[in-house]
PDB file of C-alpha atoms and ligand atoms in Angstrom:
ATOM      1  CA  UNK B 175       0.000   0.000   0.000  1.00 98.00           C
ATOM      2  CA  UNK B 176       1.255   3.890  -0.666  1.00 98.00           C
ATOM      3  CA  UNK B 177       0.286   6.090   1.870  1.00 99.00           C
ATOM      4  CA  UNK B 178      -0.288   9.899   0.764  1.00 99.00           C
ATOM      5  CA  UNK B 179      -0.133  11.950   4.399  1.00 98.00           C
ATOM      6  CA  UNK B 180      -2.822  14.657   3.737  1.00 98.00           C
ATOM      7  CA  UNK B 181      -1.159  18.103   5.276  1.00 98.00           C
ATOM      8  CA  UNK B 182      -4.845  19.646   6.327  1.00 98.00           C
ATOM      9  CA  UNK B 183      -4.095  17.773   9.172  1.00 98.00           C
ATOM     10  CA  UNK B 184      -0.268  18.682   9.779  1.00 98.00           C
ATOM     11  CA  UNK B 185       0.705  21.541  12.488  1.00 97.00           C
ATOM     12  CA  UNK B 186       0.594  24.492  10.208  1.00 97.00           C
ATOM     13  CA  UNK B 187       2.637  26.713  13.070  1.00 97.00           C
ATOM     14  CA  UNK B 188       5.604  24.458  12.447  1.00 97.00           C
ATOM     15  CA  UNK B 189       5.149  23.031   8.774  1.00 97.00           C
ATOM     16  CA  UNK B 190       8.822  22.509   8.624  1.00 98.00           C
ATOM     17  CA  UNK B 191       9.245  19.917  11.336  1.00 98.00           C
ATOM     18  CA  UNK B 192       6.437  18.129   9.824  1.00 98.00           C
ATOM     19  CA  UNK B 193       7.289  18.027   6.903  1.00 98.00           C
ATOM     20  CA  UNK B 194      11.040  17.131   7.685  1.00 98.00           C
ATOM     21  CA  UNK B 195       9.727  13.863   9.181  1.00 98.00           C
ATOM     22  CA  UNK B 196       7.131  12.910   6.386  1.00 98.00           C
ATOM     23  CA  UNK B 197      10.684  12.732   4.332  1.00 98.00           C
ATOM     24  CA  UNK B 198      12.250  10.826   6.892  1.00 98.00           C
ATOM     25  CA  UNK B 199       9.056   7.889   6.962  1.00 98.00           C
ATOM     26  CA  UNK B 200       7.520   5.463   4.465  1.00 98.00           C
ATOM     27  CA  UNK B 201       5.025   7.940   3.273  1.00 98.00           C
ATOM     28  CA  UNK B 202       4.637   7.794  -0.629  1.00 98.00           C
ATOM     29  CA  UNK B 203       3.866  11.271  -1.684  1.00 98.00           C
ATOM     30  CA  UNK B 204       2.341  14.183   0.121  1.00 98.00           C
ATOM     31  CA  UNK B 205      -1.443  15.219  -0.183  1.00 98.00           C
ATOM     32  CA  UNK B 206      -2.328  18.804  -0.405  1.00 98.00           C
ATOM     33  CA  UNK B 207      -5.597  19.989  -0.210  1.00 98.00           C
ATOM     34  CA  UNK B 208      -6.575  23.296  -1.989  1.00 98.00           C
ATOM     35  CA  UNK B 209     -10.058  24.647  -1.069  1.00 98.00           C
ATOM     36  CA  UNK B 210     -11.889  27.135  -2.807  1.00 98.00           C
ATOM     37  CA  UNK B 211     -14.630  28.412   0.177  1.00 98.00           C
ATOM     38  CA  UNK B 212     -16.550  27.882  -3.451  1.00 98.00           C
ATOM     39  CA  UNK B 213     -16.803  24.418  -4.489  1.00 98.00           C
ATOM     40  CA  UNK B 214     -16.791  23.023  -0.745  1.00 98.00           C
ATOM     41  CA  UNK B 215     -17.743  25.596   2.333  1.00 98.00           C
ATOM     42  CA  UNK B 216     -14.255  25.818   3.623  1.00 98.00           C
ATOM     43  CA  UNK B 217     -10.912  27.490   2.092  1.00 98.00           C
ATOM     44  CA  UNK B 218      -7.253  26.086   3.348  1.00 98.00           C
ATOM     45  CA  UNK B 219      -4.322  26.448   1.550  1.00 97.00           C
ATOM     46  CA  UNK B 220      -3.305  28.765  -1.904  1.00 97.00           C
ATOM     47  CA  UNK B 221      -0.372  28.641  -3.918  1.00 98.00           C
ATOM     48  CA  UNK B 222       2.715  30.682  -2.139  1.00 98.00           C
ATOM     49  CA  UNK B 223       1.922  28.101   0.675  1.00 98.00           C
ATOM     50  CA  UNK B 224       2.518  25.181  -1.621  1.00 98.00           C
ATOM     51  CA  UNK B 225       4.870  26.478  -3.606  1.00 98.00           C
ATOM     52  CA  UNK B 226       6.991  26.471   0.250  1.00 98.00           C
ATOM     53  CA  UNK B 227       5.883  23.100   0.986  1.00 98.00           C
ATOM     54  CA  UNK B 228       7.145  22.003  -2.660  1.00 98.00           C
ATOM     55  CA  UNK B 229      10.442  23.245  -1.724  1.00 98.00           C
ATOM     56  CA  UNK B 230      10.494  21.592   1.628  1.00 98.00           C
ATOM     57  CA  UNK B 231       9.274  18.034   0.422  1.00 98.00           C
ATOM     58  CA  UNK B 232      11.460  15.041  -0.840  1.00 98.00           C
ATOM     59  CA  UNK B 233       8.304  13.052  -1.693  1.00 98.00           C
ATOM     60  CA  UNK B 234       6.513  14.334  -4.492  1.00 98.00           C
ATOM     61  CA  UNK B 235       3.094  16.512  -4.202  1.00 98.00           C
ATOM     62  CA  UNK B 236      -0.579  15.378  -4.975  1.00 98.00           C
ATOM     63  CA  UNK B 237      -2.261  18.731  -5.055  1.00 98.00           C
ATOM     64  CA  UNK B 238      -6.370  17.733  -4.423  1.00 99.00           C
ATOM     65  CA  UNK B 239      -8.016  20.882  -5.853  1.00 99.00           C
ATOM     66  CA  UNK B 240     -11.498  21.395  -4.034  1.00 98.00           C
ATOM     67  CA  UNK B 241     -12.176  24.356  -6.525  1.00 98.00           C
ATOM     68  CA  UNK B 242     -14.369  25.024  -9.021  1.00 98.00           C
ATOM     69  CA  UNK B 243     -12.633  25.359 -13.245  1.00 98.00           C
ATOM     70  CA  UNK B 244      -9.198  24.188 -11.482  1.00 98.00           C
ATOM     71  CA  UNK B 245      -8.358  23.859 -15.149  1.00 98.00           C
ATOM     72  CA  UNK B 246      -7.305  27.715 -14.527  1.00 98.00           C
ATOM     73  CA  UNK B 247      -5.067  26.822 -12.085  1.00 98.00           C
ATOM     74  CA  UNK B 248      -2.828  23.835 -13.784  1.00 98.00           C
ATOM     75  CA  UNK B 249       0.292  26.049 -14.563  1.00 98.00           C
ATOM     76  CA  UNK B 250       0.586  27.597 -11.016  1.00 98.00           C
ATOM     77  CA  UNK B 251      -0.335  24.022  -9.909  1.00 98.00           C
ATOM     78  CA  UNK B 252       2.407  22.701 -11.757  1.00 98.00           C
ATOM     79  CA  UNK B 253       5.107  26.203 -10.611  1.00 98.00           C
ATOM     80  CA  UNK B 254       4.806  24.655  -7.341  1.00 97.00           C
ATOM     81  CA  UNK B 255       6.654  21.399  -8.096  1.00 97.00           C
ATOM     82  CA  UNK B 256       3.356  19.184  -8.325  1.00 98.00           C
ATOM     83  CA  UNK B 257       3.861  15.965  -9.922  1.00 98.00           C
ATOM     84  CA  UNK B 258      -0.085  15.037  -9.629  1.00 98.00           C
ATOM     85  CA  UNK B 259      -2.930  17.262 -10.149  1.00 98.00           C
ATOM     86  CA  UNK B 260      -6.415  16.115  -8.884  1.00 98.00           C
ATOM     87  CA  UNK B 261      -9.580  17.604 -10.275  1.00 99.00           C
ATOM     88  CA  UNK B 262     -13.107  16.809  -9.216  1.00 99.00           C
ATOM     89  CA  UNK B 263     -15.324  15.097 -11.622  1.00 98.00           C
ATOM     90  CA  UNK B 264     -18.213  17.663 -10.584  1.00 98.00           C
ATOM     91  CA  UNK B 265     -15.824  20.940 -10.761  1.00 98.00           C
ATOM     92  CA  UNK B 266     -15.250  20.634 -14.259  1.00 98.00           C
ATOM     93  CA  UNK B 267     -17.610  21.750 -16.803  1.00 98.00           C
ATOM     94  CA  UNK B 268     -14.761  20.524 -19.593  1.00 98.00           C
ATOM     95  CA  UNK B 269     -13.477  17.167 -17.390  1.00 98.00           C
ATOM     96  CA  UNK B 270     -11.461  16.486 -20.776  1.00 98.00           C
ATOM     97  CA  UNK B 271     -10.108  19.386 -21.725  1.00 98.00           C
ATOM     98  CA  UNK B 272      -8.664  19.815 -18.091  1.00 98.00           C
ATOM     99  CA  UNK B 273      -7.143  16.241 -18.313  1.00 98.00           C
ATOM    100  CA  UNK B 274      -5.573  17.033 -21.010  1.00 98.00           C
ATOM    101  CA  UNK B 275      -4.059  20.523 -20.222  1.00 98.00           C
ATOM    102  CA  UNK B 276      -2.865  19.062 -16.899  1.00 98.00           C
ATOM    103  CA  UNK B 277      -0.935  16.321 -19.102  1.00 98.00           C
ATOM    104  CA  UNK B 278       0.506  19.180 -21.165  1.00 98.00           C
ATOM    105  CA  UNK B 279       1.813  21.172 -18.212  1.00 98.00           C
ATOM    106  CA  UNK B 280       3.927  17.685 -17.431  1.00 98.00           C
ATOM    107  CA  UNK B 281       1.825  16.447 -14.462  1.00 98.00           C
ATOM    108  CA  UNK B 282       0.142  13.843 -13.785  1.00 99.00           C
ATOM    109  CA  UNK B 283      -3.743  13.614 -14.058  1.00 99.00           C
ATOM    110  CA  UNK B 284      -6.081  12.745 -11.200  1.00 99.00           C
ATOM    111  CA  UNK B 285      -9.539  12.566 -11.144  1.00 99.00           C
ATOM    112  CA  UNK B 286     -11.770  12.832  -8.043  1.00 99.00           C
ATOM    113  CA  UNK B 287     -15.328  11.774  -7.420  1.00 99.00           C
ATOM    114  CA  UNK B 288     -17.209  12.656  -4.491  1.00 99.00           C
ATOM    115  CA  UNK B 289     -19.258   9.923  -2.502  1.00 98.00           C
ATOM    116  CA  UNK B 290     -22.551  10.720  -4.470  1.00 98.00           C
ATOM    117  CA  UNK B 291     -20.765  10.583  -8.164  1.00 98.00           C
ATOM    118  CA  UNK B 292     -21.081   6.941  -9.498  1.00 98.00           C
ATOM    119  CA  UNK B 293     -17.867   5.493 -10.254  1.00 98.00           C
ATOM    120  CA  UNK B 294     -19.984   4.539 -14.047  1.00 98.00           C
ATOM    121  CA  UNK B 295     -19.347   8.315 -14.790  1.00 98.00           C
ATOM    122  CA  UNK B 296     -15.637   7.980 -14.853  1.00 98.00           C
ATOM    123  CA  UNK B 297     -16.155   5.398 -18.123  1.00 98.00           C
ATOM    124  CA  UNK B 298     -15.111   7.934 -21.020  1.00 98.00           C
ATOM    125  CA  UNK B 299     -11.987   9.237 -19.189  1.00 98.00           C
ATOM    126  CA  UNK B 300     -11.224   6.214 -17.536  1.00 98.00           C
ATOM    127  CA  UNK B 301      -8.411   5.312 -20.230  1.00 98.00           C
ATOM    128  CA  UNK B 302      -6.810   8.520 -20.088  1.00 98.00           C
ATOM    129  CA  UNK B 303      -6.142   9.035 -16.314  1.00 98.00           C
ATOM    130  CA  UNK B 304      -2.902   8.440 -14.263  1.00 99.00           C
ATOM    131  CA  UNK B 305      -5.049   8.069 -11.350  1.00 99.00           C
ATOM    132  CA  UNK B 306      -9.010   8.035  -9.480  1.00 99.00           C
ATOM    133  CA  UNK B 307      -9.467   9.683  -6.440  1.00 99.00           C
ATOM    134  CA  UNK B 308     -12.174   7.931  -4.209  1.00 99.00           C
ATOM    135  CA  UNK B 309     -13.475  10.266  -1.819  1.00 99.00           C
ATOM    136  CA  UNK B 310     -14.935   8.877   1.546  1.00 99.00           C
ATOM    137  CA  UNK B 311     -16.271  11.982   2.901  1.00 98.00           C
ATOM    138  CA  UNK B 312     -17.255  14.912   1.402  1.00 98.00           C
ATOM    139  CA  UNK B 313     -14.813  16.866   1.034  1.00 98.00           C
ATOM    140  CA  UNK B 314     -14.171  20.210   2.651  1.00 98.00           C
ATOM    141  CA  UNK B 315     -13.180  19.090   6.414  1.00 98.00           C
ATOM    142  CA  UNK B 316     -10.629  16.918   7.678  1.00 97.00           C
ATOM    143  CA  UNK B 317     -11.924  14.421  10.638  1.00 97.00           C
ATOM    144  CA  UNK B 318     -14.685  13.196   9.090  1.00 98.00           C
ATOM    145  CA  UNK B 319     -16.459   9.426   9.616  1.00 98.00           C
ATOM    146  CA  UNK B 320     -15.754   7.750   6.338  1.00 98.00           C
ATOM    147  CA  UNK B 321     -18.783   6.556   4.189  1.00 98.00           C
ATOM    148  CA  UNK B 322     -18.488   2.832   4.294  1.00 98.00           C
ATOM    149  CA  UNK B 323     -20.179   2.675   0.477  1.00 98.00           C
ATOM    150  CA  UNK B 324     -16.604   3.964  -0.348  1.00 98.00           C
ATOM    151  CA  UNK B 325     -15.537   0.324  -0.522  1.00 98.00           C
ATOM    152  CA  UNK B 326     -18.167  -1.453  -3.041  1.00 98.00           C
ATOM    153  CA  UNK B 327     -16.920   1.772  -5.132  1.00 98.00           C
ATOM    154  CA  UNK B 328     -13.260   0.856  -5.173  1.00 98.00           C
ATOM    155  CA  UNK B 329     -14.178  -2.755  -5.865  1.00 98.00           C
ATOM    156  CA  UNK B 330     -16.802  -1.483  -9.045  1.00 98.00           C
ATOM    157  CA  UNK B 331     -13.665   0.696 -10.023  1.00 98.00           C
ATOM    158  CA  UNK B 332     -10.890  -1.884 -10.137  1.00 98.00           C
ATOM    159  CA  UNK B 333     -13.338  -3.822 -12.409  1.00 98.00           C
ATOM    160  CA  UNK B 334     -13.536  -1.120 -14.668  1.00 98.00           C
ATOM    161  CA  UNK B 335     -10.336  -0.289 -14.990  1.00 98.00           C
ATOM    162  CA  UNK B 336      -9.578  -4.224 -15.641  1.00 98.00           C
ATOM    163  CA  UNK B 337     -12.312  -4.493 -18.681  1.00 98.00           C
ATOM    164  CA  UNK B 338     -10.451  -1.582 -19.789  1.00 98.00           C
ATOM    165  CA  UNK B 339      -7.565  -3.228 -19.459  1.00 98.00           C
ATOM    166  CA  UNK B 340      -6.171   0.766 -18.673  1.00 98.00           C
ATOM    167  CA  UNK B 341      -3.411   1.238 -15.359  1.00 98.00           C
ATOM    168  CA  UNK B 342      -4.910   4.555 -13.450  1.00 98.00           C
ATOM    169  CA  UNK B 343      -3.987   3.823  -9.550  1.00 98.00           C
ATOM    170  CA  UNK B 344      -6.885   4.024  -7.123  1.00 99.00           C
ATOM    171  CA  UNK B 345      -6.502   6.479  -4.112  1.00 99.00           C
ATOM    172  CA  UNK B 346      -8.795   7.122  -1.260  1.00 99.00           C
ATOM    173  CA  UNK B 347      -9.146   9.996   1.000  1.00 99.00           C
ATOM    174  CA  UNK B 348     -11.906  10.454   4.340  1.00 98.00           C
ATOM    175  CA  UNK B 349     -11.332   8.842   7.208  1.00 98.00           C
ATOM    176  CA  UNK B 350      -8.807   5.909   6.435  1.00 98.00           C
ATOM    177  CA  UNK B 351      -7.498   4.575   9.649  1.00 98.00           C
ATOM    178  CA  UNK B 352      -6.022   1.147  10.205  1.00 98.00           C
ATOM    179  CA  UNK B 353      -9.218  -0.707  10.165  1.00 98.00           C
ATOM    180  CA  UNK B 354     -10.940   1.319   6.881  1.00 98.00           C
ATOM    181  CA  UNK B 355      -7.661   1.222   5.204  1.00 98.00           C
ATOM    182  CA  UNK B 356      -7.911  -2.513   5.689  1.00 98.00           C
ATOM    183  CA  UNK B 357     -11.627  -3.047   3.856  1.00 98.00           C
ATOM    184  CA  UNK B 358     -10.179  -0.666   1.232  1.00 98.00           C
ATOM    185  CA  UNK B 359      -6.987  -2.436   0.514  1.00 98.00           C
ATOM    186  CA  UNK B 360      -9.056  -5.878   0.112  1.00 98.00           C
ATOM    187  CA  UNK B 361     -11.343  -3.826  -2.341  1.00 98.00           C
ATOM    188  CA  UNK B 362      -8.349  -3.042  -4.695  1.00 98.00           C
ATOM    189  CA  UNK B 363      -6.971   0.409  -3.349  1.00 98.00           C
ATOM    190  CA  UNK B 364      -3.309   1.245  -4.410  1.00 98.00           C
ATOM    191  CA  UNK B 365      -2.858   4.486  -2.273  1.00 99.00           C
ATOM    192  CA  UNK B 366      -4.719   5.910   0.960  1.00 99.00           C
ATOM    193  CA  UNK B 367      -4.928   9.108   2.244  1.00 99.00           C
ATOM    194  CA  UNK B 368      -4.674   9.792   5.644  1.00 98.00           C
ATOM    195  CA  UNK B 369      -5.064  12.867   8.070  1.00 98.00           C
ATOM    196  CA  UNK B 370      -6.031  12.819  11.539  1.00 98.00           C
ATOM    197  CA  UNK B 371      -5.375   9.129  11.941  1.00 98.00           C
ATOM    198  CA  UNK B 372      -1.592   9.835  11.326  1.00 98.00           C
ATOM    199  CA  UNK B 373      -1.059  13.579  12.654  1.00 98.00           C
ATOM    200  CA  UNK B 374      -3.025  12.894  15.755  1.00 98.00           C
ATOM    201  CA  UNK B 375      -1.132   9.760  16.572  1.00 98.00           C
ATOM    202  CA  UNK B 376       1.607   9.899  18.786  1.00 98.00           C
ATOM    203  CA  UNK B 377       4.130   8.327  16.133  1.00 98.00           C
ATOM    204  CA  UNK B 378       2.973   9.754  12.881  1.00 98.00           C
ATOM    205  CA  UNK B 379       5.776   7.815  11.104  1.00 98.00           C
ATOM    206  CA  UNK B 380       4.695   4.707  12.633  1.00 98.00           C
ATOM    207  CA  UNK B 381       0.922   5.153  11.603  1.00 98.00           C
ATOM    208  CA  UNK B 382       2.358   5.856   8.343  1.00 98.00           C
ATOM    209  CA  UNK B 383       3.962   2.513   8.726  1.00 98.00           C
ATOM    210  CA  UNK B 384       1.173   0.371   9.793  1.00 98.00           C
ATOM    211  CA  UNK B 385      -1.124   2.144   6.889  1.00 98.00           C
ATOM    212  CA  UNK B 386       1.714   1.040   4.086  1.00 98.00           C
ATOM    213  CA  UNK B 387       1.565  -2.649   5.393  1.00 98.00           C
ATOM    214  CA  UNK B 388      -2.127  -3.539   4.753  1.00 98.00           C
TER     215      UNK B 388
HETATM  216  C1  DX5 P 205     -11.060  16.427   2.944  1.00 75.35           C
HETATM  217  C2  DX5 P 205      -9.661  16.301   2.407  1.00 75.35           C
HETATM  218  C3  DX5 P 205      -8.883  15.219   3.029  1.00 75.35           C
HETATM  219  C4  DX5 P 205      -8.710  15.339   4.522  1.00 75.35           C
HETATM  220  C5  DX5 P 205      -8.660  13.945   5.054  1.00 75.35           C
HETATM  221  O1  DX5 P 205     -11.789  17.293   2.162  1.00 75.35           O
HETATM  222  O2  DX5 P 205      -9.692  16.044   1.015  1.00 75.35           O
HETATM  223  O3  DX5 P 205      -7.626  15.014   2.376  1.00 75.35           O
HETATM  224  O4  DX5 P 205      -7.567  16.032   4.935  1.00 75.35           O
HETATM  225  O5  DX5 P 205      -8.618  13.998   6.427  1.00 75.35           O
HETATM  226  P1  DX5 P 205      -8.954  12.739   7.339  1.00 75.35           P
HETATM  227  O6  DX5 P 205      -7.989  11.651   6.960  1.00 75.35           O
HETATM  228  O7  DX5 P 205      -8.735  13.267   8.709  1.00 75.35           O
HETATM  229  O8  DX5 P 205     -10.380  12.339   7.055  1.00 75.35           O
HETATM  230 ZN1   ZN P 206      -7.800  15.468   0.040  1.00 75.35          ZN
END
């Protein structure tokens, strides 16, 4: 399993400690999450602040764009050292055209559906994504009790992407812990997110640790 440490839930008043020891554990990449007080109710994080943590992290970034038209954003997405870009199915009038423009600023492309989009919808792009993002809560809030359907949708994804025969990863973020990260990783899931259940443990590293071994 890859485990992508989701900063929301990171000590913000001393971002470079935290981040020094996410590049000292197992953790896979780092998960940003950019909110738009637009397309979800709250606003986090904007671009000089990732464009710091880019410089700061040895693990690459997986910028989660909670915005509305992120296809706007994909060059100062990219300026910050991103190496994946996710976009929400339902933020993106043009899902396509975004896919592709993310590709042609040298990222990688993510898509994200939230727990009341059908994974069926992600059928026409399906083949030309580097990744699906599963999400488990709705998004907008870190701490959040995950939404157990999230599993029969990572199972009815990996079956897609099999008859497809196409190689986007599957990723999950919204309250993973040890035991949800379990029932995902049966159902097919090749990276979880985590926030509270590794920040607010008393060895982040080693939550991180017990995450990558299910
Ligand atoms: C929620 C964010 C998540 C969030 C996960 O909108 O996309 O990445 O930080 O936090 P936990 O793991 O605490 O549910
Ligand atoms: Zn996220």
């Amino acid at each position: 399993m890859r485990v992508a440490p989701s900063l929301l839930a990171a000590d913000f008043s001393d971002l470079r400690s935290q981040i020094d020891m996410l590049n000292s554990s197992e953790a896979f990449c780092l998960h940003v999450d950019v909110m738009d007080g637009n397309f979800v109710p709250n606003i986090s994080i904007g671009f000089p602040v990732i464009k710091a943590i880019g410089k700061m992290s040895e693990k690459p970034l997986d910028v989660h764009m909670m915005v509305n038209e992120p296809g706007r954003y994909t060059s100062l997405v990219r300026d910050c050292g991103a190496k994946l870009m996710n976009v929400h199915y339902e933020a993106c009038t043009h899902l396509d055209r975004t896919l592709v423009q993310i590709h042609d600023a040298g990222m990688l492309a993510g898509v994200t559906i939230n727990p009341a989009t059908p994974v069926a919808m992600l059928e026409e792009v399906i083949d030309i994504v580097d990744l699906v993002l599963i999400m488990s809560v709705n998004p907008g809030f870190g701490g959040q009790p995950f939404i157990r359907n999230s599993i029969s949708k990572v199972a009815r994804l990996r079956d897609m992407i099999s008859r497809h025969r196409a190689s986007a990863l599957i990723e999950v973020d919204g309250g993973v812990n040890d035991l949800t990260g379990a029932d995902l990783a049966r159902a097919g899931a090749d990276i979880l997110v985590a926030g509270n259940y590794i920040f607010n443990s008393p060895d982040p590293q080693k939550a991180i640790l017990t995450l990558k071994n299910l």
